[in-house]
């Protein structure tokens, strides 16, 4: 009976450690992050509501970002469109996990 309990304990411990490693690896490698191309498409849709877009880009690697006490990982991107017959550029910062635009500036 003691050998059976020891094996059960060993299996339980292995399961717990495996689960913890899975959580760690998922968080470490950023599996929670949205695809940057999906975020870019979302931003482009919002800009297209006002006028056509001439071009757009987004960086493929999330970087650390802090605004006041809030820290996150973000993607930087940009949109180019015509406004009053002039080409205008915008740069945006989007949260890597939610896709929310945290900041946008006209350049």
CSV table of N, CA and C in Angstrom, one decimal:
chain,number,residue,atom,x,y,z
A,1,UNK,N,0.8,-1.2,0.0
A,1,UNK,CA,0.0,0.0,0.0
A,1,UNK,C,0.9,1.3,0.0
A,2,UNK,N,2.0,1.2,0.7
A,2,UNK,CA,2.9,2.4,0.8
A,2,UNK,C,3.4,2.7,-0.6
A,3,UNK,N,3.8,1.7,-1.3
A,3,UNK,CA,4.4,1.9,-2.7
A,3,UNK,C,3.3,2.6,-3.6
A,4,UNK,N,2.1,2.2,-3.4
A,4,UNK,CA,1.0,2.7,-4.3
A,4,UNK,C,0.8,4.2,-3.9
A,5,UNK,N,0.8,4.6,-2.6
A,5,UNK,CA,0.6,6.0,-2.2
A,5,UNK,C,1.8,6.8,-2.7
A,6,UNK,N,3.0,6.2,-2.7
A,6,UNK,CA,4.2,7.0,-3.1
A,6,UNK,C,4.1,7.3,-4.6
A,7,UNK,N,3.6,6.3,-5.4
A,7,UNK,CA,3.5,6.5,-6.8
A,7,UNK,C,2.4,7.6,-7.1
A,8,UNK,N,1.3,7.5,-6.4
A,8,UNK,CA,0.3,8.5,-6.5
A,8,UNK,C,0.8,9.9,-6.2
A,9,UNK,N,1.5,10.0,-5.1
A,9,UNK,CA,2.1,11.3,-4.7
A,9,UNK,C,3.1,11.8,-5.8
A,10,UNK,N,3.9,10.9,-6.4
A,10,UNK,CA,4.8,11.3,-7.4
A,10,UNK,C,4.1,11.7,-8.7
A,11,UNK,N,3.0,11.1,-9.1
A,11,UNK,CA,2.2,11.5,-10.2
A,11,UNK,C,1.6,12.8,-10.0
A,12,UNK,N,1.1,13.1,-8.8
A,12,UNK,CA,0.4,14.4,-8.5
A,12,UNK,C,1.4,15.5,-8.5
A,13,UNK,N,2.6,15.2,-8.0
A,13,UNK,CA,3.7,16.2,-8.0
A,13,UNK,C,4.1,16.5,-9.4
A,14,UNK,N,4.2,15.5,-10.2
A,14,UNK,CA,4.6,15.7,-11.6
A,14,UNK,C,3.6,16.5,-12.4
A,15,UNK,N,2.3,16.2,-12.1
A,15,UNK,CA,1.2,17.0,-12.8
A,15,UNK,C,1.2,18.5,-12.4
A,16,UNK,N,1.4,18.7,-11.1
A,16,UNK,CA,1.5,20.1,-10.6
A,16,UNK,C,2.7,20.9,-11.2
A,17,UNK,N,3.8,20.2,-11.2
A,17,UNK,CA,5.0,20.9,-11.8
A,17,UNK,C,4.8,21.1,-13.3
A,18,UNK,N,4.2,20.1,-14.0
A,18,UNK,CA,4.0,20.3,-15.4
A,18,UNK,C,3.1,21.5,-15.7
A,19,UNK,N,2.0,21.6,-14.9
A,19,UNK,CA,1.1,22.7,-15.0
A,19,UNK,C,1.7,24.0,-14.8
A,20,UNK,N,2.6,24.1,-13.7
A,20,UNK,CA,3.3,25.4,-13.5
A,20,UNK,C,4.2,25.7,-14.6
A,21,UNK,N,4.9,24.8,-15.1
A,21,UNK,CA,5.8,25.0,-16.2
A,21,UNK,C,5.1,25.5,-17.5
A,22,UNK,N,3.9,24.9,-17.7
A,22,UNK,CA,3.1,25.4,-18.8
A,22,UNK,C,2.7,26.8,-18.7
A,23,UNK,N,2.3,27.2,-17.5
A,23,UNK,CA,1.9,28.6,-17.2
A,23,UNK,C,3.1,29.5,-17.4
A,24,UNK,N,4.2,29.1,-16.9
A,24,UNK,CA,5.5,29.9,-17.0
A,24,UNK,C,5.8,30.1,-18.4
A,25,UNK,N,5.9,29.0,-19.2
A,25,UNK,CA,6.3,29.1,-20.6
A,25,UNK,C,5.3,30.0,-21.4
A,26,UNK,N,4.0,29.8,-21.1
A,26,UNK,CA,3.0,30.6,-21.8
A,26,UNK,C,3.2,32.1,-21.6
A,27,UNK,N,3.4,32.5,-20.3
A,27,UNK,CA,3.6,33.9,-20.0
A,27,UNK,C,5.0,34.4,-20.5
A,28,UNK,N,6.0,33.6,-20.4
A,28,UNK,CA,7.3,34.0,-20.8
A,28,UNK,C,7.4,34.3,-22.3
A,29,UNK,N,6.8,33.4,-23.1
A,29,UNK,CA,6.9,33.6,-24.5
A,29,UNK,C,5.7,34.4,-25.1
A,30,UNK,N,4.9,35.0,-24.3
A,30,UNK,CA,3.9,35.9,-24.7
A,30,UNK,C,2.7,35.3,-25.5
A,31,UNK,N,2.3,34.2,-25.2
A,31,UNK,CA,1.2,33.5,-26.0
A,31,UNK,C,-0.1,34.3,-25.8
A,32,UNK,N,-0.2,35.2,-24.8
A,32,UNK,CA,-1.4,36.0,-24.6
A,32,UNK,C,-1.5,37.2,-25.7
A,33,UNK,N,-0.4,37.5,-26.3
A,33,UNK,CA,-0.4,38.7,-27.2
A,33,UNK,C,-1.2,38.4,-28.5
A,34,UNK,N,-1.8,39.5,-28.9
A,34,UNK,CA,-2.5,39.4,-30.2
A,34,UNK,C,-1.5,39.5,-31.3
A,35,UNK,N,-2.0,39.0,-32.5
A,35,UNK,CA,-1.2,39.1,-33.7
A,35,UNK,C,-1.1,40.6,-34.1
A,36,UNK,N,0.1,41.1,-34.3
A,36,UNK,CA,0.2,42.5,-34.7
A,36,UNK,C,-0.5,42.9,-35.9
A,37,UNK,N,-0.6,41.9,-36.9
A,37,UNK,CA,-1.4,42.2,-38.1
A,37,UNK,C,-2.8,42.4,-37.8
A,38,UNK,N,-3.4,41.7,-36.9
A,38,UNK,CA,-4.8,41.8,-36.5
A,38,UNK,C,-5.0,43.2,-35.9
A,39,UNK,N,-4.1,43.6,-35.1
A,39,UNK,CA,-4.2,45.0,-34.4
A,39,UNK,C,-4.1,46.0,-35.5
A,40,UNK,N,-3.2,45.9,-36.5
A,40,UNK,CA,-3.1,46.9,-37.6
A,40,UNK,C,-4.4,46.9,-38.4
A,41,UNK,N,-5.0,45.8,-38.6
A,41,UNK,CA,-6.3,45.8,-39.4
A,41,UNK,C,-7.4,46.5,-38.6
A,42,UNK,N,-7.4,46.4,-37.3
A,42,UNK,CA,-8.4,47.0,-36.5
A,42,UNK,C,-8.2,48.6,-36.5
A,43,UNK,N,-7.0,49.0,-36.4
A,43,UNK,CA,-6.7,50.5,-36.5
A,43,UNK,C,-7.0,51.0,-37.9
A,44,UNK,N,-6.7,50.3,-38.9
A,44,UNK,CA,-7.0,50.7,-40.3
A,44,UNK,C,-8.5,50.8,-40.5
A,45,UNK,N,-9.3,49.9,-40.0
A,45,UNK,CA,-10.7,50.0,-40.1
A,45,UNK,C,-11.3,51.3,-39.5
A,46,UNK,N,-10.7,51.6,-38.3
A,46,UNK,CA,-11.2,52.8,-37.6
A,46,UNK,C,-10.8,54.1,-38.5
A,47,UNK,N,-9.6,54.1,-39.0
A,47,UNK,CA,-9.2,55.3,-39.8
A,47,UNK,C,-10.0,55.4,-41.1
A,48,UNK,N,-10.3,54.2,-41.7
A,48,UNK,CA,-11.1,54.2,-43.0
A,48,UNK,C,-12.5,54.8,-42.8
A,49,UNK,N,-13.0,54.8,-41.6
A,49,UNK,CA,-14.3,55.4,-41.4
A,49,UNK,C,-14.3,56.9,-41.8
A,50,UNK,N,-13.1,57.6,-41.7
A,50,UNK,CA,-13.0,59.0,-42.0
A,50,UNK,C,-12.6,59.2,-43.4
A,51,UNK,N,-11.6,58.5,-43.9
A,51,UNK,CA,-11.1,58.6,-45.3
A,51,UNK,C,-10.2,57.4,-45.7
A,52,UNK,N,-9.9,57.3,-47.0
A,52,UNK,CA,-9.1,56.1,-47.4
A,52,UNK,C,-7.7,56.2,-46.9
A,53,UNK,N,-7.1,55.1,-46.8
A,53,UNK,CA,-5.7,55.0,-46.3
A,53,UNK,C,-4.7,54.8,-47.4
A,54,UNK,N,-3.6,55.5,-47.4
A,54,UNK,CA,-2.6,55.3,-48.4
A,54,UNK,C,-1.6,54.2,-48.0
A,55,UNK,N,-1.3,54.1,-46.8
A,55,UNK,CA,-0.3,53.0,-46.3
A,55,UNK,C,-0.4,52.8,-44.8
A,56,UNK,N,0.1,51.7,-44.4
A,56,UNK,CA,0.1,51.4,-42.9
A,56,UNK,C,1.2,50.4,-42.6
A,57,UNK,N,1.7,50.4,-41.4
A,57,UNK,CA,2.7,49.5,-40.9
A,57,UNK,C,2.6,49.3,-39.4
A,58,UNK,N,3.2,48.2,-39.0
A,58,UNK,CA,3.3,47.9,-37.6
A,58,UNK,C,4.5,47.0,-37.3
A,59,UNK,N,5.2,47.3,-36.2
A,59,UNK,CA,6.3,46.5,-35.8
A,59,UNK,C,5.9,45.1,-35.4
A,60,UNK,N,6.7,44.1,-35.6
A,60,UNK,CA,6.3,42.7,-35.3
A,60,UNK,C,6.7,42.3,-33.9
A,61,UNK,N,7.5,43.1,-33.2
A,61,UNK,CA,7.9,42.7,-31.9
A,61,UNK,C,7.4,43.6,-30.8
A,62,UNK,N,6.8,43.1,-29.8
A,62,UNK,CA,6.3,43.9,-28.7
A,62,UNK,C,7.5,44.4,-27.9
A,63,UNK,N,7.3,45.6,-27.4
A,63,UNK,CA,8.4,46.2,-26.6
A,63,UNK,C,7.8,46.8,-25.3
A,64,UNK,N,8.6,46.9,-24.2
A,64,UNK,CA,8.1,47.5,-23.0
A,64,UNK,C,7.7,48.9,-23.2
A,65,UNK,N,6.6,49.3,-22.4
A,65,UNK,CA,6.1,50.6,-22.5
A,65,UNK,C,5.6,51.0,-21.1
A,66,UNK,N,5.8,52.3,-20.8
A,66,UNK,CA,5.3,52.7,-19.5
A,66,UNK,C,4.8,54.2,-19.6
A,67,UNK,N,3.6,54.4,-19.2
A,67,UNK,CA,3.0,55.7,-19.2
A,67,UNK,C,2.5,55.9,-17.7
A,68,UNK,N,3.1,56.8,-17.1
A,68,UNK,CA,2.9,57.0,-15.6
A,68,UNK,C,3.2,55.8,-14.9
A,69,UNK,N,2.3,55.2,-14.1
A,69,UNK,CA,2.5,54.0,-13.3
A,69,UNK,C,2.1,52.8,-14.1
A,70,UNK,N,1.5,52.9,-15.3
A,70,UNK,CA,1.0,51.7,-16.0
A,70,UNK,C,2.1,51.2,-16.9
A,71,UNK,N,2.4,49.9,-16.7
A,71,UNK,CA,3.4,49.3,-17.6
A,71,UNK,C,2.8,48.2,-18.4
A,72,UNK,N,3.2,48.1,-19.7
A,72,UNK,CA,2.7,47.0,-20.5
A,72,UNK,C,3.7,46.8,-21.7
A,73,UNK,N,3.3,45.9,-22.6
A,73,UNK,CA,4.1,45.6,-23.8
A,73,UNK,C,3.2,46.1,-24.9
A,74,UNK,N,3.9,46.8,-25.9
A,74,UNK,CA,3.1,47.4,-27.0
A,74,UNK,C,3.8,47.1,-28.3
A,75,UNK,N,3.0,47.4,-29.3
A,75,UNK,CA,3.4,47.5,-30.7
A,75,UNK,C,3.3,48.9,-31.2
A,76,UNK,N,4.4,49.4,-31.9
A,76,UNK,CA,4.3,50.7,-32.6
A,76,UNK,C,3.9,50.5,-34.0
A,77,UNK,N,3.1,51.4,-34.5
A,77,UNK,CA,2.6,51.3,-35.9
A,77,UNK,C,2.4,52.7,-36.5
A,78,UNK,N,2.0,52.7,-37.7
A,78,UNK,CA,1.7,54.0,-38.3
A,78,UNK,C,0.7,53.9,-39.5
A,79,UNK,N,0.0,55.0,-39.8
A,79,UNK,CA,-1.0,55.1,-40.8
A,79,UNK,C,-0.7,56.3,-41.6
A,80,UNK,N,-0.8,56.2,-42.9
A,80,UNK,CA,-0.6,57.4,-43.8
A,80,UNK,C,-1.9,57.5,-44.6
A,81,UNK,N,-2.4,58.7,-44.7
A,81,UNK,CA,-3.6,59.0,-45.5
A,81,UNK,C,-3.6,60.4,-46.0
A,82,UNK,N,-4.5,60.7,-47.0
A,82,UNK,CA,-4.6,62.1,-47.5
A,82,UNK,C,-5.7,62.8,-46.7
A,83,UNK,N,-5.4,64.0,-46.3
A,83,UNK,CA,-6.3,64.9,-45.7
A,83,UNK,C,-6.2,66.3,-46.4
A,84,UNK,N,-7.2,66.8,-47.0
A,84,UNK,CA,-7.2,68.0,-47.7
A,84,UNK,C,-6.1,68.0,-48.8
A,85,UNK,N,-6.0,67.0,-49.5
A,85,UNK,CA,-5.1,66.8,-50.6
A,85,UNK,C,-3.6,66.8,-50.2
A,86,UNK,N,-3.4,66.5,-48.9
A,86,UNK,CA,-2.0,66.5,-48.4
A,86,UNK,C,-1.8,65.1,-47.6
A,87,UNK,N,-0.7,64.5,-47.8
A,87,UNK,CA,-0.4,63.3,-47.2
A,87,UNK,C,0.0,63.5,-45.7
A,88,UNK,N,-0.8,62.8,-44.8
A,88,UNK,CA,-0.6,63.0,-43.4
A,88,UNK,C,-0.2,61.7,-42.8
A,89,UNK,N,0.7,61.7,-41.8
A,89,UNK,CA,1.1,60.5,-41.1
A,89,UNK,C,0.7,60.5,-39.7
A,90,UNK,N,0.4,59.3,-39.2
A,90,UNK,CA,0.0,59.2,-37.8
A,90,UNK,C,0.9,58.0,-37.2
A,91,UNK,N,1.3,58.1,-36.0
A,91,UNK,CA,2.0,57.0,-35.3
A,91,UNK,C,1.1,56.6,-34.1
A,92,UNK,N,1.0,55.3,-33.9
A,92,UNK,CA,0.2,54.8,-32.8
A,92,UNK,C,0.9,53.8,-32.0
A,93,UNK,N,0.5,53.7,-30.7
A,93,UNK,CA,1.0,52.7,-29.8
A,93,UNK,C,-0.2,51.8,-29.4
A,94,UNK,N,-0.1,50.5,-29.6
A,94,UNK,CA,-1.2,49.6,-29.3
A,94,UNK,C,-0.7,48.5,-28.3
A,95,UNK,N,-1.6,48.3,-27.3
A,95,UNK,CA,-1.3,47.3,-26.3
A,95,UNK,C,-1.2,45.9,-26.9
A,96,UNK,N,-0.2,45.2,-26.6
A,96,UNK,CA,0.1,43.9,-27.3
A,96,UNK,C,-0.9,42.8,-26.8
A,97,UNK,N,-1.5,42.9,-25.6
A,97,UNK,CA,-2.4,41.9,-25.1
A,97,UNK,C,-3.9,42.2,-25.5
A,98,UNK,N,-4.3,43.5,-25.5
A,98,UNK,CA,-5.7,43.8,-25.8
A,98,UNK,C,-5.9,44.4,-27.1
A,99,UNK,N,-4.9,44.9,-27.8
A,99,UNK,CA,-5.0,45.6,-29.0
A,99,UNK,C,-5.5,47.0,-28.9
A,100,UNK,N,-5.8,47.5,-27.7
A,100,UNK,CA,-6.3,48.9,-27.5
A,100,UNK,C,-5.2,49.9,-27.9
A,101,UNK,N,-5.6,50.9,-28.6
A,101,UNK,CA,-4.7,52.0,-28.9
A,101,UNK,C,-4.5,52.9,-27.7
A,102,UNK,N,-3.2,52.9,-27.2
A,102,UNK,CA,-2.9,53.7,-26.0
A,102,UNK,C,-2.5,55.1,-26.3
A,103,UNK,N,-2.0,55.4,-27.5
A,103,UNK,CA,-1.6,56.7,-27.8
A,103,UNK,C,-1.6,56.8,-29.4
A,104,UNK,N,-1.9,58.0,-29.9
A,104,UNK,CA,-1.8,58.2,-31.3
A,104,UNK,C,-1.4,59.7,-31.5
A,105,UNK,N,-0.4,59.9,-32.4
A,105,UNK,CA,0.1,61.2,-32.7
A,105,UNK,C,0.1,61.5,-34.2
A,106,UNK,N,-0.3,62.7,-34.6
A,106,UNK,CA,-0.2,63.1,-35.9
A,106,UNK,C,1.3,63.7,-36.1
A,107,UNK,N,2.0,63.2,-37.1
A,107,UNK,CA,3.4,63.6,-37.3
A,107,UNK,C,3.5,64.8,-38.2
